[in-house]
Amino acid sequence: MATGEEKPVMVVGIDESEQSTYALEWTLDRFFAPYAPNFPFKLFIVHAKPNAVSAVGLAGPGAAEVLPYVDTDLKHIAARVIEMAKGICQSKSVDGAMFEVFEGDARSILCDVVDKHHASLLVVGSHGYGAIKRAVLGSVSDYCAHHAHCSVMIVKKPKIKH
Amino acid sequence: METYVDAIGVDTEATTTTETTAKQNKKKLKVMVAMDESKNSFYALEWAVEHLRDVISAEPETDQAGGLLTLVHVHPTYLQYIYPSGGTASAMYAIDSVPESMKKAREESTTKLFTRSLEICRGKLMKTETMILEGDPKEMICQAVEQTHVDLLVVGSRGLGMIKRAFLGSVSDYCAQHAKCPILIVRPPRETSTSSSTKEHKSK
């Protein structure tokens, strides 16, 4: 029965922030590393690359010239993020993870990926913004907690008190 | 004190922070599940028991000590417990002078709640404990998380709130923002066409 059964799917959303790295490491540490090679979940690691146009915005007359540079830059960032994620998985001997990069808004991408893979669990980090920053910058973790069609785990990097 | 089972693949030549995380790798999780009487809450507990059982339960073969599953229920102290005895003095009525009959009713419902919850946890090789708190649910849960240093807090997405259209209840929302540990919000399967397929999917 165990061989024919499908493992539940876990999607981890990452960006280039420290909190994301922490969330990925925490998740791998607790849910994957101790159980090699029989991981309890099938793992998808997803990065949402912001659209160059949305990143620049309607910034004025010079925008069109800047776009290709911004685009290349974002591509580099995305590549770096995935490389780092692959590195983390390797260092914890977690294999079998699938890596995906999509372009667009992180919120909708993560929710779409959950639907696509029929995930049981979505894991995101959290920047820990206060109320005002949340209102201005928006919160991906908040959006996902409200709108994803599966259970959501928000992993926060503990604040070190000095 | 924990038997450090041969950890294959753990990077041992790294800095001290990796070492401490490596040690923590082998430790099973301490998970806290917030319960109220809502259906959502019980579903969250069932989901947690099913999916997190691997990360909480003890493994006798490898002599790995198990973690801990804590079920916490908070008695809300709402204004309904204040008796309108007339006049403005009633507003000052101490909230914890709940009449005896209400106390008994509350105890009964809590006992029922925990009996049902423990039934769900039975036979899963997980050390389970229960905790009853009193006060504002969202604040008490976050406080309990801090005091007991749990690794993960599990909440349902919606509880007893009347606002059916809300995707996320107020307690879950508050805890997602303020809890000091990672939080897992369990969403029940949609009541639309996919519910039958999820039932088949869960045939273990």
PDB file of C-alpha atoms in Angstrom, chain A:
ATOM      1  CA  MET A   1       0.000   0.000   0.000  1.00  0.00           C
ATOM      2  CA  ALA A   2       2.866   2.327   0.769  1.00  0.00           C
ATOM      3  CA  THR A   3       4.407   2.120  -2.672  1.00  0.00           C
ATOM      4  CA  GLY A   4       1.294   2.908  -4.646  1.00  0.00           C
ATOM      5  CA  GLU A   5       0.282   5.730  -2.359  1.00  0.00           C
ATOM      6  CA  GLU A   6       1.043   9.287  -3.286  1.00  0.00           C
ATOM      7  CA  LYS A   7       2.848  11.423  -0.814  1.00  0.00           C
ATOM      8  CA  PRO A   8       1.192  14.646   0.238  1.00  0.00           C
ATOM      9  CA  VAL A   9       2.663  17.658  -1.522  1.00  0.00           C
ATOM     10  CA  MET A  10       4.386  20.545   0.198  1.00  0.00           C
ATOM     11  CA  VAL A  11       5.102  23.786  -1.614  1.00  0.00           C
ATOM     12  CA  VAL A  12       7.677  26.173  -0.170  1.00  0.00           C
ATOM     13  CA  GLY A  13       7.656  29.720  -1.500  1.00  0.00           C
ATOM     14  CA  ILE A  14      10.963  31.549  -1.465  1.00  0.00           C
ATOM     15  CA  ASP A  15      12.355  34.913  -2.397  1.00  0.00           C
ATOM     16  CA  GLU A  16      15.788  36.399  -1.918  1.00  0.00           C
ATOM     17  CA  SER A  17      15.248  37.465   1.678  1.00  0.00           C
ATOM     18  CA  GLU A  18      16.889  36.064   4.782  1.00  0.00           C
ATOM     19  CA  GLN A  19      13.501  35.165   6.212  1.00  0.00           C
ATOM     20  CA  SER A  20      12.828  32.954   3.229  1.00  0.00           C
ATOM     21  CA  THR A  21      16.125  31.161   3.631  1.00  0.00           C
ATOM     22  CA  TYR A  22      15.385  30.654   7.277  1.00  0.00           C
ATOM     23  CA  ALA A  23      11.942  29.301   6.503  1.00  0.00           C
ATOM     24  CA  LEU A  24      13.315  26.836   3.971  1.00  0.00           C
ATOM     25  CA  GLU A  25      16.041  25.646   6.304  1.00  0.00           C
ATOM     26  CA  TRP A  26      13.646  25.286   9.218  1.00  0.00           C
ATOM     27  CA  THR A  27      11.225  23.289   7.116  1.00  0.00           C
ATOM     28  CA  LEU A  28      13.902  21.007   5.756  1.00  0.00           C
ATOM     29  CA  ASP A  29      15.382  20.533   9.204  1.00  0.00           C
ATOM     30  CA  ARG A  30      12.130  19.547  10.844  1.00  0.00           C
ATOM     31  CA  PHE A  31      10.245  17.818   8.096  1.00  0.00           C
ATOM     32  CA  PHE A  32      12.775  16.300   5.761  1.00  0.00           C
ATOM     33  CA  ALA A  33      16.315  15.868   6.945  1.00  0.00           C
ATOM     34  CA  PRO A  34      15.648  13.382   9.757  1.00  0.00           C
ATOM     35  CA  TYR A  35      13.612  11.122   7.531  1.00  0.00           C
ATOM     36  CA  ALA A  36      15.923  10.486   4.631  1.00  0.00           C
ATOM     37  CA  PRO A  37      15.305   8.815   2.309  1.00  0.00           C
ATOM     38  CA  ASN A  38      11.620   8.399   3.085  1.00  0.00           C
ATOM     39  CA  PHE A  39      10.500  11.970   3.189  1.00  0.00           C
ATOM     40  CA  PRO A  40       6.952  12.416   4.422  1.00  0.00           C
ATOM     41  CA  PHE A  41       6.150  14.999   1.746  1.00  0.00           C
ATOM     42  CA  LYS A  42       6.830  15.594  -1.913  1.00  0.00           C
ATOM     43  CA  LEU A  43       8.582  18.943  -2.044  1.00  0.00           C
ATOM     44  CA  PHE A  44       8.205  21.762  -4.543  1.00  0.00           C
ATOM     45  CA  ILE A  45      10.267  24.893  -4.063  1.00  0.00           C
ATOM     46  CA  VAL A  46       8.807  27.873  -5.887  1.00  0.00           C
ATOM     47  CA  HIS A  47      10.245  31.287  -6.566  1.00  0.00           C
ATOM     48  CA  ALA A  48       8.131  34.069  -7.966  1.00  0.00           C
ATOM     49  CA  LYS A  49      10.198  36.389 -10.096  1.00  0.00           C
ATOM     50  CA  PRO A  50       8.629  39.802 -10.173  1.00  0.00           C
ATOM     51  CA  ASN A  51       7.719  41.082 -13.578  1.00  0.00           C
ATOM     52  CA  ALA A  52      10.172  43.703 -14.774  1.00  0.00           C
ATOM     53  CA  VAL A  53       7.347  45.982 -15.783  1.00  0.00           C
ATOM     54  CA  SER A  54       5.665  45.770 -12.417  1.00  0.00           C
ATOM     55  CA  ALA A  55       8.956  46.233 -10.633  1.00  0.00           C
ATOM     56  CA  VAL A  56       9.766  49.431 -12.446  1.00  0.00           C
ATOM     57  CA  GLY A  57       6.217  50.665 -12.521  1.00  0.00           C
ATOM     58  CA  LEU A  58       5.123  53.571 -14.559  1.00  0.00           C
ATOM     59  CA  ALA A  59       8.255  55.414 -13.573  1.00  0.00           C
ATOM     60  CA  GLY A  60       8.228  58.016 -16.265  1.00  0.00           C
ATOM     61  CA  PRO A  61       9.903  58.608 -19.578  1.00  0.00           C
ATOM     62  CA  GLY A  62      13.093  56.673 -18.933  1.00  0.00           C
ATOM     63  CA  ALA A  63      11.281  53.484 -17.972  1.00  0.00           C
ATOM     64  CA  ALA A  64      11.435  51.766 -21.344  1.00  0.00           C
ATOM     65  CA  GLU A  65      15.222  51.988 -21.493  1.00  0.00           C
ATOM     66  CA  VAL A  66      15.672  50.709 -17.987  1.00  0.00           C
ATOM     67  CA  LEU A  67      13.466  47.679 -18.503  1.00  0.00           C
ATOM     68  CA  PRO A  68      15.978  45.323 -20.129  1.00  0.00           C
ATOM     69  CA  TYR A  69      18.470  45.978 -17.325  1.00  0.00           C
ATOM     70  CA  VAL A  70      15.876  45.410 -14.673  1.00  0.00           C
ATOM     71  CA  ASP A  71      14.801  42.253 -16.419  1.00  0.00           C
ATOM     72  CA  THR A  72      18.330  40.842 -16.532  1.00  0.00           C
ATOM     73  CA  ASP A  73      18.834  41.797 -12.942  1.00  0.00           C
ATOM     74  CA  LEU A  74      15.688  40.021 -11.866  1.00  0.00           C
ATOM     75  CA  LYS A  75      16.687  36.953 -13.833  1.00  0.00           C
ATOM     76  CA  HIS A  76      20.008  36.916 -12.014  1.00  0.00           C
ATOM     77  CA  ILE A  77      18.295  37.251  -8.675  1.00  0.00           C
ATOM     78  CA  ALA A  78      15.956  34.395  -9.522  1.00  0.00           C
ATOM     79  CA  ALA A  79      18.854  32.193 -10.580  1.00  0.00           C
ATOM     80  CA  ARG A  80      20.712  33.025  -7.387  1.00  0.00           C
ATOM     81  CA  VAL A  81      17.687  32.219  -5.256  1.00  0.00           C
ATOM     82  CA  ILE A  82      17.262  28.833  -6.874  1.00  0.00           C
ATOM     83  CA  GLU A  83      20.959  28.071  -6.594  1.00  0.00           C
ATOM     84  CA  MET A  84      20.855  28.877  -2.932  1.00  0.00           C
ATOM     85  CA  ALA A  85      17.796  26.717  -2.422  1.00  0.00           C
ATOM     86  CA  LYS A  86      19.461  23.838  -4.230  1.00  0.00           C
ATOM     87  CA  GLY A  87      22.523  24.311  -2.052  1.00  0.00           C
ATOM     88  CA  ILE A  88      20.457  24.174   1.116  1.00  0.00           C
ATOM     89  CA  CYS A  89      18.707  21.010  -0.014  1.00  0.00           C
ATOM     90  CA  GLN A  90      21.991  19.387  -0.843  1.00  0.00           C
ATOM     91  CA  SER A  91      23.573  20.295   2.461  1.00  0.00           C
ATOM     92  CA  LYS A  92      20.694  18.604   4.240  1.00  0.00           C
ATOM     93  CA  SER A  93      20.713  15.644   1.869  1.00  0.00           C
ATOM     94  CA  VAL A  94      17.196  16.311   0.754  1.00  0.00           C
ATOM     95  CA  ASP A  95      16.840  15.106  -2.772  1.00  0.00           C
ATOM     96  CA  GLY A  96      13.846  14.757  -4.995  1.00  0.00           C
ATOM     97  CA  ALA A  97      12.786  18.367  -4.539  1.00  0.00           C
ATOM     98  CA  MET A  98      11.449  20.114  -7.626  1.00  0.00           C
ATOM     99  CA  PHE A  99      12.369  23.719  -8.263  1.00  0.00           C
ATOM    100  CA  GLU A 100      10.134  26.104 -10.156  1.00  0.00           C
ATOM    101  CA  VAL A 101      10.334  29.735 -11.098  1.00  0.00           C
ATOM    102  CA  PHE A 102       7.366  31.700 -12.275  1.00  0.00           C
ATOM    103  CA  GLU A 103       7.072  35.286 -13.311  1.00  0.00           C
ATOM    104  CA  GLY A 104       4.527  37.570 -11.800  1.00  0.00           C
ATOM    105  CA  ASP A 105       3.029  38.426  -8.473  1.00  0.00           C
ATOM    106  CA  ALA A 106       4.115  36.107  -5.675  1.00  0.00           C
ATOM    107  CA  ARG A 107       0.684  35.990  -4.082  1.00  0.00           C
ATOM    108  CA  SER A 108      -1.217  34.662  -7.032  1.00  0.00           C
ATOM    109  CA  ILE A 109       1.641  32.456  -8.176  1.00  0.00           C
ATOM    110  CA  LEU A 110       1.853  30.637  -4.879  1.00  0.00           C
ATOM    111  CA  CYS A 111      -1.884  30.087  -4.769  1.00  0.00           C
ATOM    112  CA  ASP A 112      -1.873  28.846  -8.357  1.00  0.00           C
ATOM    113  CA  VAL A 113       0.995  26.447  -7.709  1.00  0.00           C
ATOM    114  CA  VAL A 114      -0.884  25.029  -4.750  1.00  0.00           C
ATOM    115  CA  ASP A 115      -3.837  24.327  -6.999  1.00  0.00           C
ATOM    116  CA  LYS A 116      -1.706  22.918  -9.761  1.00  0.00           C
ATOM    117  CA  HIS A 117       0.033  20.378  -7.581  1.00  0.00           C
ATOM    118  CA  HIS A 118      -2.926  19.800  -5.241  1.00  0.00           C
ATOM    119  CA  ALA A 119      -0.635  20.647  -2.377  1.00  0.00           C
ATOM    120  CA  SER A 120      -1.540  19.777   1.187  1.00  0.00           C
ATOM    121  CA  LEU A 121       0.673  22.423   2.642  1.00  0.00           C
ATOM    122  CA  LEU A 122       2.130  25.749   1.598  1.00  0.00           C
ATOM    123  CA  VAL A 123       5.099  27.091   3.515  1.00  0.00           C
ATOM    124  CA  VAL A 124       6.127  30.726   3.401  1.00  0.00           C
ATOM    125  CA  GLY A 125       8.463  32.895   5.392  1.00  0.00           C
ATOM    126  CA  SER A 126       7.334  36.144   6.858  1.00  0.00           C
ATOM    127  CA  HIS A 127       9.040  39.487   6.889  1.00  0.00           C
ATOM    128  CA  GLY A 128       7.360  40.299  10.144  1.00  0.00           C
ATOM    129  CA  TYR A 129       6.196  43.679   9.009  1.00  0.00           C
ATOM    130  CA  GLY A 130       4.258  45.822  11.399  1.00  0.00           C
ATOM    131  CA  ALA A 131       0.786  46.993  10.609  1.00  0.00           C
ATOM    132  CA  ILE A 132       1.772  50.011   8.564  1.00  0.00           C
ATOM    133  CA  LYS A 133       4.368  48.288   6.427  1.00  0.00           C
ATOM    134  CA  ARG A 134       1.889  45.530   5.815  1.00  0.00           C
ATOM    135  CA  ALA A 135      -0.659  47.991   4.594  1.00  0.00           C
ATOM    136  CA  VAL A 136       1.787  49.701   2.275  1.00  0.00           C
ATOM    137  CA  LEU A 137       3.932  46.835   1.009  1.00  0.00           C
ATOM    138  CA  GLY A 138       1.386  44.094   1.318  1.00  0.00           C
ATOM    139  CA  SER A 139       2.078  40.757   2.820  1.00  0.00           C
ATOM    140  CA  VAL A 140       2.425  37.615   0.780  1.00  0.00           C
ATOM    141  CA  SER A 141       2.127  35.395   3.815  1.00  0.00           C
ATOM    142  CA  ASP A 142      -1.060  37.161   4.830  1.00  0.00           C
ATOM    143  CA  TYR A 143      -2.557  36.812   1.395  1.00  0.00           C
ATOM    144  CA  CYS A 144      -1.674  33.144   1.197  1.00  0.00           C
ATOM    145  CA  ALA A 145      -3.039  32.443   4.654  1.00  0.00           C
ATOM    146  CA  HIS A 146      -6.332  33.928   3.526  1.00  0.00           C
ATOM    147  CA  HIS A 147      -6.577  32.638  -0.002  1.00  0.00           C
ATOM    148  CA  ALA A 148      -4.603  29.473  -0.574  1.00  0.00           C
ATOM    149  CA  HIS A 149      -6.737  26.397  -0.989  1.00  0.00           C
ATOM    150  CA  CYS A 150      -4.630  24.355   1.367  1.00  0.00           C
ATOM    151  CA  SER A 151      -3.189  24.637   4.839  1.00  0.00           C
ATOM    152  CA  VAL A 152      -0.534  27.304   5.198  1.00  0.00           C
ATOM    153  CA  MET A 153       2.497  27.334   7.448  1.00  0.00           C
ATOM    154  CA  ILE A 154       4.129  30.666   8.141  1.00  0.00           C
ATOM    155  CA  VAL A 155       7.670  30.341   9.441  1.00  0.00           C
ATOM    156  CA  LYS A 156       9.072  33.369  11.157  1.00  0.00           C
ATOM    157  CA  LYS A 157      12.660  34.046  11.900  1.00  0.00           C
ATOM    158  CA  PRO A 158      12.826  34.657  15.636  1.00  0.00           C
ATOM    159  CA  LYS A 159      13.905  38.182  16.444  1.00  0.00           C
ATOM    160  CA  ILE A 160      17.108  38.212  18.426  1.00  0.00           C
ATOM    161  CA  LYS A 161      16.776  40.566  21.334  1.00  0.00           C
ATOM    162  CA  HIS A 162      19.952  42.508  21.996  1.00  0.00           C
TER     163      HIS A 162
END
